Structures are given as structure tokens and as C-alpha cells.
Coordinates of C-alpha atoms and ligand atoms in Angstrom, one line a residue:
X27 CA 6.5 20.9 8.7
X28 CA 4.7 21.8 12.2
X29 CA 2.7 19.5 13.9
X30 CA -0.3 21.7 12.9
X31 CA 0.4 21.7 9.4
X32 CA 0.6 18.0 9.5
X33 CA -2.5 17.8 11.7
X34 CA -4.3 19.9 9.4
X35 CA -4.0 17.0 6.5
X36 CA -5.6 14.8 8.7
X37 CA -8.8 13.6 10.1
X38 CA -10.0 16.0 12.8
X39 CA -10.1 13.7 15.4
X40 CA -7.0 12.5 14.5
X41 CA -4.9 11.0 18.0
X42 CA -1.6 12.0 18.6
X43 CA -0.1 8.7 16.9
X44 CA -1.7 9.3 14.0
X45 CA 0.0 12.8 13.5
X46 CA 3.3 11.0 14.4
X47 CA 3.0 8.5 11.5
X48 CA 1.9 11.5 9.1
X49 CA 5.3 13.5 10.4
X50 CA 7.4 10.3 10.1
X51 CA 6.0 9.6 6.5
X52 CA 6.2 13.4 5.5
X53 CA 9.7 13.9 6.7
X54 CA 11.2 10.8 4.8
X55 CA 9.0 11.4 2.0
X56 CA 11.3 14.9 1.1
X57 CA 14.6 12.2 0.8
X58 CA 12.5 10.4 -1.6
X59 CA 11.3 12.7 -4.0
X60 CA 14.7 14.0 -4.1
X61 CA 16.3 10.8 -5.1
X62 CA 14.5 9.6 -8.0
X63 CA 16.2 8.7 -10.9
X64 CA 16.5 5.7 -13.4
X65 CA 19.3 3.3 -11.6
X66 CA 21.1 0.5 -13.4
X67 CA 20.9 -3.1 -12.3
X68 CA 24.4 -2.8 -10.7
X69 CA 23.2 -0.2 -8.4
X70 CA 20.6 -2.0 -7.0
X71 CA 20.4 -5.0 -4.6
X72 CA 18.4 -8.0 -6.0
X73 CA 16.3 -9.3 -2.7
X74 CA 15.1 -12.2 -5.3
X75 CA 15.0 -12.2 -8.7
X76 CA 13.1 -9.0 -9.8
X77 CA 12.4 -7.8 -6.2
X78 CA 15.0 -4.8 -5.9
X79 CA 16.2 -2.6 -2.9
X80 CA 17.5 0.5 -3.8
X81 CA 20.0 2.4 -0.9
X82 CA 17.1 4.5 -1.4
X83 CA 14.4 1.9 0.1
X84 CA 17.5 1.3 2.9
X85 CA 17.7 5.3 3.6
X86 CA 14.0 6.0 4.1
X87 CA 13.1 3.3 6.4
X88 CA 16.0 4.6 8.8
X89 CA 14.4 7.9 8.5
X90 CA 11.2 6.2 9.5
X91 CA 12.8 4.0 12.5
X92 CA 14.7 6.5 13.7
X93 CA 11.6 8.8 14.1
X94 CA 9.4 6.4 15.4
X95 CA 11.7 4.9 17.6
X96 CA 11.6 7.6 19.7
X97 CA 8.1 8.5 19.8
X98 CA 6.9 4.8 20.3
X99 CA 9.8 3.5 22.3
X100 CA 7.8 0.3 23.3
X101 CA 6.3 -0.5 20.1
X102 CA 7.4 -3.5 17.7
X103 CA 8.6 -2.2 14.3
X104 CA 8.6 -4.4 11.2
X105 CA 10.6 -2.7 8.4
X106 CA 10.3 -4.7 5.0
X107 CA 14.1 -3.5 4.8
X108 CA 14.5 -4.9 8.4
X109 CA 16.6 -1.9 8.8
X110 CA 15.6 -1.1 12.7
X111 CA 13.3 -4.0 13.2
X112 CA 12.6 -5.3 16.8
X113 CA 10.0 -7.4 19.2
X114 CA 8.2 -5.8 21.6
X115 CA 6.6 -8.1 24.3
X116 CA 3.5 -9.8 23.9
X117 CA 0.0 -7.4 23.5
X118 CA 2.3 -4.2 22.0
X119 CA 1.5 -2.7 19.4
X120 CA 3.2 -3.6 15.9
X121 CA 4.4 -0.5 13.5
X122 CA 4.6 -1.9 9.9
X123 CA 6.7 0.1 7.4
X124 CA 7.3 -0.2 3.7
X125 CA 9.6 2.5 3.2
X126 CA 8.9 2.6 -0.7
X127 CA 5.9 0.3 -2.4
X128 CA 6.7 0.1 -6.0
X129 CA 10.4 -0.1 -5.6
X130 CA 10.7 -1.3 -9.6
X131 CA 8.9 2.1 -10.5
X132 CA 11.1 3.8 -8.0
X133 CA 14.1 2.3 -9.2
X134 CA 13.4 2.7 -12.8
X135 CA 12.7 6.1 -11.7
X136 CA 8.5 6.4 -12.3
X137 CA 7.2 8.8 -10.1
X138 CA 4.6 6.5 -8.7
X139 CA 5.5 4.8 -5.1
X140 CA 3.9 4.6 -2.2
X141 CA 5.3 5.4 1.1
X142 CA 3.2 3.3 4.1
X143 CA 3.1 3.4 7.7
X144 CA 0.5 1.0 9.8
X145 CA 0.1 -0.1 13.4
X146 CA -1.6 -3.3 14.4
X147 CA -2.8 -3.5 17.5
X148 CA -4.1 -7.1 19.1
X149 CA -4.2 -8.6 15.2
X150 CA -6.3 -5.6 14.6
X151 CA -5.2 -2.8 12.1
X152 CA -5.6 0.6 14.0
X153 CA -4.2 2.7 11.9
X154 CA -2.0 3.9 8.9
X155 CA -1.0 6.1 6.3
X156 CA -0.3 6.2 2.9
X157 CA 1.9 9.1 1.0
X158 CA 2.7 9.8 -2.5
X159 CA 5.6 11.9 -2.1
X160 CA 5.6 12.9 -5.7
X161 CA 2.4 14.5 -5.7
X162 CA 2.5 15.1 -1.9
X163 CA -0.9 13.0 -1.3
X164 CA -1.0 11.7 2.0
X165 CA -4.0 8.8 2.6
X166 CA -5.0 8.6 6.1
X167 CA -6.9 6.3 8.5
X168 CA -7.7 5.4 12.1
X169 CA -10.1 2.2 12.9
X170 CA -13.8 3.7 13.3
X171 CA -12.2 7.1 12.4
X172 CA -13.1 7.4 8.7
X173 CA -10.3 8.1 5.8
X174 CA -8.6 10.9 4.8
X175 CA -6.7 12.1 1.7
X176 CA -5.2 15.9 2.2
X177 CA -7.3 16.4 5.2
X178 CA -10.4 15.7 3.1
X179 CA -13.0 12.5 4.0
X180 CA -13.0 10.1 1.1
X181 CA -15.2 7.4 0.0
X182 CA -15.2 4.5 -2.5
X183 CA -17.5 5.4 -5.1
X184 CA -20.4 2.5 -4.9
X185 CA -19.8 1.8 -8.7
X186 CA -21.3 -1.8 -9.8
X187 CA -21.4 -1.2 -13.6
X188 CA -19.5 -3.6 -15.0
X189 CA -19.0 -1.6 -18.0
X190 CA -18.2 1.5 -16.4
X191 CA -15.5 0.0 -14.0
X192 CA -11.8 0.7 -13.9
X193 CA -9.9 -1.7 -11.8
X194 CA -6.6 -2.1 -11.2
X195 CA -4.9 -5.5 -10.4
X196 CA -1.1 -6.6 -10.6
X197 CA 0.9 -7.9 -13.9
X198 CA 2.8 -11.2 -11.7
X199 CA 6.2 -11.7 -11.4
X200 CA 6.7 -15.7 -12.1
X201 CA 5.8 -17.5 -8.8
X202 CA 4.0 -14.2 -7.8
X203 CA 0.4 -15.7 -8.1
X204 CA -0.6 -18.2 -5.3
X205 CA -4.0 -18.7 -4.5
X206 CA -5.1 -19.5 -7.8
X207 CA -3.7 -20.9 -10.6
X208 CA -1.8 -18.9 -13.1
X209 CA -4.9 -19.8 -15.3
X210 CA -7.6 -18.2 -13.2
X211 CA -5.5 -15.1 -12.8
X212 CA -5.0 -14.8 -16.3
X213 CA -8.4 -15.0 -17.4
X214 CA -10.0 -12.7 -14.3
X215 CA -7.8 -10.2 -16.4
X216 CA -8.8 -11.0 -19.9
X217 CA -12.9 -11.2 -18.7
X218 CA -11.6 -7.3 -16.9
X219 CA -10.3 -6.6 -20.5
X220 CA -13.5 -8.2 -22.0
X221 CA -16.2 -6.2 -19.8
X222 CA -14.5 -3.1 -18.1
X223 CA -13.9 0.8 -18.7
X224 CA -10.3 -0.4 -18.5
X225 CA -7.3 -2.3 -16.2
X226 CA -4.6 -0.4 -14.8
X227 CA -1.2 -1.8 -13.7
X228 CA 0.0 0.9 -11.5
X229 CA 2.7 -0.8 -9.8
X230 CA 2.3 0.4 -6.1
X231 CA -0.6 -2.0 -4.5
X232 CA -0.4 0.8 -1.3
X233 CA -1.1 3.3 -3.6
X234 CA -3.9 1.4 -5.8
X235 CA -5.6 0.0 -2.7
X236 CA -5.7 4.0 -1.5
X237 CA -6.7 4.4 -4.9
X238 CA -10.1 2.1 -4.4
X239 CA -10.3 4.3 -1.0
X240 CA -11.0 7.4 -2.9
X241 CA -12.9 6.2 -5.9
X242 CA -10.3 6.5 -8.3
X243 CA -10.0 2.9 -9.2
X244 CA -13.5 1.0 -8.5
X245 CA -11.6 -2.3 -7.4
X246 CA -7.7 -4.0 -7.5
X247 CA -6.1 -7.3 -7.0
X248 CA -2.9 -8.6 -6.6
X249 CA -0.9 -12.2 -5.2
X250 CA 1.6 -12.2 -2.5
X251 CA 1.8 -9.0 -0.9
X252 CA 2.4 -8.3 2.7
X253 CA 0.9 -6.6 5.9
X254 CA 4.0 -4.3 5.1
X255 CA 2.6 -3.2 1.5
X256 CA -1.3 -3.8 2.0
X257 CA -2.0 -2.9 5.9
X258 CA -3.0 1.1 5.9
X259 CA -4.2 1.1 2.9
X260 CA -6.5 -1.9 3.4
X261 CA -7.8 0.3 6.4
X262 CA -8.5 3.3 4.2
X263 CA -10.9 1.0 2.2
X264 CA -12.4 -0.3 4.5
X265 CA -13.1 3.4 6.3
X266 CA -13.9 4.2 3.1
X267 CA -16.7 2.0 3.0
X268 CA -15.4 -0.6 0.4
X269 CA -14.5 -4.4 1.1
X270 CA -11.1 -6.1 1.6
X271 CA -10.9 -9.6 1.6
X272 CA -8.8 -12.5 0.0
X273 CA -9.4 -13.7 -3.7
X274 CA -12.2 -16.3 -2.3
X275 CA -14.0 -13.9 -0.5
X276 CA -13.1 -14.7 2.7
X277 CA -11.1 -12.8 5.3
X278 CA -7.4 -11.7 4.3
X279 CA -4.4 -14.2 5.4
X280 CA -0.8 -14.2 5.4
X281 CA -1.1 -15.3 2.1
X282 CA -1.3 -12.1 0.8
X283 CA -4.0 -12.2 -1.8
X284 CA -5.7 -9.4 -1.4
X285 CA -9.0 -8.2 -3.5
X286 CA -10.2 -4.5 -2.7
X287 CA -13.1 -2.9 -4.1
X288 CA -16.7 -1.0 -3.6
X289 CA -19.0 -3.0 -2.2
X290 CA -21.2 -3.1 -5.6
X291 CA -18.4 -4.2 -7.4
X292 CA -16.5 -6.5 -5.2
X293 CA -18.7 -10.0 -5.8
X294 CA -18.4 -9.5 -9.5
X295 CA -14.5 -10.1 -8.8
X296 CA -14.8 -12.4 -6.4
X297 CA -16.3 -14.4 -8.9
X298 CA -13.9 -14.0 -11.6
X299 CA -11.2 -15.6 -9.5
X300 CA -12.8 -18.8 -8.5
Ligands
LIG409 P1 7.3 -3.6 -3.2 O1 7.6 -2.6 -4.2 O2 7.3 -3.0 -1.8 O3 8.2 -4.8 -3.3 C1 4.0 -4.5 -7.5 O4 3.4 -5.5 -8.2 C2 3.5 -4.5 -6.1 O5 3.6 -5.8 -5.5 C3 4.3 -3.6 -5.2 O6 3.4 -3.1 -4.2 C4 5.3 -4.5 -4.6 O7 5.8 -4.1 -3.4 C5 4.5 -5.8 -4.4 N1 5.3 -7.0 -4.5 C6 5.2 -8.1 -3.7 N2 6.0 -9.1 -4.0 C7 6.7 -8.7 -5.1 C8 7.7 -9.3 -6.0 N3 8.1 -10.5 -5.7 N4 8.1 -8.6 -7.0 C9 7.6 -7.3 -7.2 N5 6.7 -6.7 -6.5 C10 6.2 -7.4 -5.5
LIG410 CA1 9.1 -2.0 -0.6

């Protein structure tokens, strides 16, 4: 695809690295689509119990690295597959990558994964994108730049009614669930299932948090994810206008509990996990 294809899926005012994570993301997308399929347990990798690594997750990233190497030759890169990962010296800017987001969907071959690219600059996300190579949705957003989906500006939808609420949130692995007991979580889902349109379980927290972005889920929450899963599409939400912060409310930490929603709706959640 040519640079102004790319660019024209983008925010206009896109900057040139922007378009570079978009082409990066694009290209390895194509090797992902392509490889889907349901894959036994013996062809996978187990990273920890039920936290798989397909060759697939392996194949992308290098894709990814070897694209961005080049382009950002001083940059750190953090691979969740570790695949080309290296320091850069202090103040340079960090490229996160999680080559596939939903690897058990992948790997069972559900064509719902999310593809993620984000650069921190200073502690401070800067920018990122999301794609869904399956429907070939790409999610786009530079700090004080707005959000994108397709080259369109997206919004959360400022949804408070409870009743008329779809929220996604994740189903925990055992040990999953951190910052609040298994208790807590369990109920914030039942009083979801008590009071809401509906909860969805999508699988790929890149893809639901993008999801919030655009309105198509009004909030999500999940336990123990990671800069590498969460980071662009945290910054699509918040370009979008919604609110990202940690289970109590209070800024995001390494912990990875992350709560996304509309504005309206995000204190009714907060609420349900204390
Ligand atoms: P991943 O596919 O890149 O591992 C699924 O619940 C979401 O949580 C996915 O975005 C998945 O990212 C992330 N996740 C984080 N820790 C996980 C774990 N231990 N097992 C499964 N998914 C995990
Ligand atoms: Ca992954």
C-alpha cells in the first residue's frame, strides 16, 4: 500500500511517524489474516499456563521490528514477544508492540485480534494504532491529535444510562485479577448483568478499549494487562473524549488494571469495583 493510501486512513494532520506505525501495522497485518486457523495445543508455545504464543505472534512482531527498526533506528522497542527488543538511551522514545492481542482467539482461530503499535515518549503516550486485520479497521491516535478509525474522527458516545449500556470487561484467567479481590470482580459483573443492555467478552482488550473509542462498547475493564496490550488504545479513548484510569479511579499503573469508558458512564463502574 502507498504511503498515500495509508495516509489517507489517517488523521489529516497525521506526522510522519504516525504513517509509519500505520504501514508497519498494515503490512504485518496481511501475514495475519492469512494465517488464521484453529491450532492444537501442541502447536503452540504455552508462555504460562493459558497464555499462548503462536509462530504466528513470533512472525508478526519481526515484521513489525524489522520495519520499524529501520525507520526509528534510535528508538527503544518493547516487543511482548521480545523478538527484536532493545534499550535506547535515556529520554528516547519507547515503541511498544503487541504483535497479536487476543492470541487465544487467534489461536483458536476467532477472527477477532488486535494488532497494536504505541510510542511513549518521556512516560507520556504520544501515539498508537490499533488494526483489526480481519475486518481491515485500523484505530488511530496522536496526543492532542484526535482519533481516527478508517480515516474517520471518532468519539465515545457520552452514554450514562445504565440500562442502555453495553460494556465489555474480561472473563479472568485464575491469578488474572489483582487489584481487587476475585469477589469484587465477580460481582461488578453480575450488578453489569443485573443493570445493563448487555456484557461482552470480546477477548482482545486493544480492540475493546478502541471499541469504547468509537462508541461501540460504552465502557470495558479488565486485570493485568500491559502498556504492550492497552497503550494506543488507551490514547484513542482518551482522544476520543472518554476516561482511562485504574479500577479505583485513579491514574493507570504498571499494575495493569485498566477501566475505560465515556465520561457519563465511567463513575458508575468505578463504583462497582470498590
Ligand atoms: P494477549 O492476547 O496479548 O495475551 C484477553 O483477556 C486479553 O487480556 C487480551 O488482550 C490478552 O492479551 C490479555 N491478557 C493479559 N494477560 C493474560 C493472560 N494471562 N491470559 C490471557 N490473556 C491475557
Ligand atoms: Ca499478544
Amino acid at each position: 500500500m502507498t504511503s498515500s493510501l495509508v495516509s489517507a486512513r489517517l488523521s489529516p494532520a497525521a506526522s510522519p511517524r504516525l504513517i509509519i506505525l500505520a504501514e508497519a501495522v498494515l503490512k504485518a497485518g496481511a501475514t495475519a489474516k492469512a494465517s488464521l486457523k484453529r491450532r492444537l495445543v501442541n502447536e503452540m508455545l504455552s508462555k504460562a499456563p493459558r497464555d499462548y504464543q503462536t509462530e504466528i505472534d513470533v512472525a508478526v512482531e519481526r515484521i513489525i521490528v524489522e520495519e520499524l527498526t529501520k525507520k526509528f533506528p534510535d528508538y527503544a522497542i518493547k516487543g511482548e514477544e521480545a523478538v527484536g527488543n532493545r534499550d535506547g538511551s535515556a529520554g528516547t522514545p519507547v515503541i511498544y508492540i503487541d504483535p497479536i492481542d487476543g492470541t487465544t482467539n487467534f489461536a483458536w482461530g476467532i477472527p477477532h485480534f488486535g494488532m497494536t503499535i504505541s510510542i511513549v515518549e518521556n512516560g507520556i503516550l504520544v501515539a498508537g494504532v490499533v488494526y483489526d486485520a480481519m475486518l481491515d479497521e485500523l484505530f488511530s491516535a496522536e496526543l492532542g491529535g484526535g482519533a481516527y478509525l478508517n480515516g474517520s474522527r471518532i468519539e465515545c458516545v457520552a452514554n450514562g444510562d445504565i440500562e442502555n449500556v453495553v460494556v465489555g470487561a474480561g472473563l479472568p484467567v485464575p491469578g488474572q485479577v489483582k487489584a481487587v479481590s476475585e469477589e469484587i470482580y465477580f460481582d461488578a459483573l453480575k450488578r453489569l448483568m443485573a443493570n445493563t443492555a448487555g456484557v461482552r467478552r470480546l477477548g482482545s482488550a486493544a480492540l475493546s478499549i478502541a471499541y469504547v473509542a468509537c462508541g461501540r462498547l460504552d465502557g470495558f475493564f479488565e486485570d493485568g494487562l500491559s502498556l504492550h496490550d492497552y497503550g494506543a488504545s488507551a490514547l484513542l479513548v482518551t482522544e476520543a473524549g472518554g476516561t482511562v484510569t485504574a479500577f479505583n479511579g485513579r491514574p493507570v499503573t504498571a499494575n495493569g488494571d485498566i477501566l475505560a469508558a465515556n465520561t457519563a458512564l465511567h463513575p458508575w463502574l468505578a463504583e462497582g469495583l470498590k
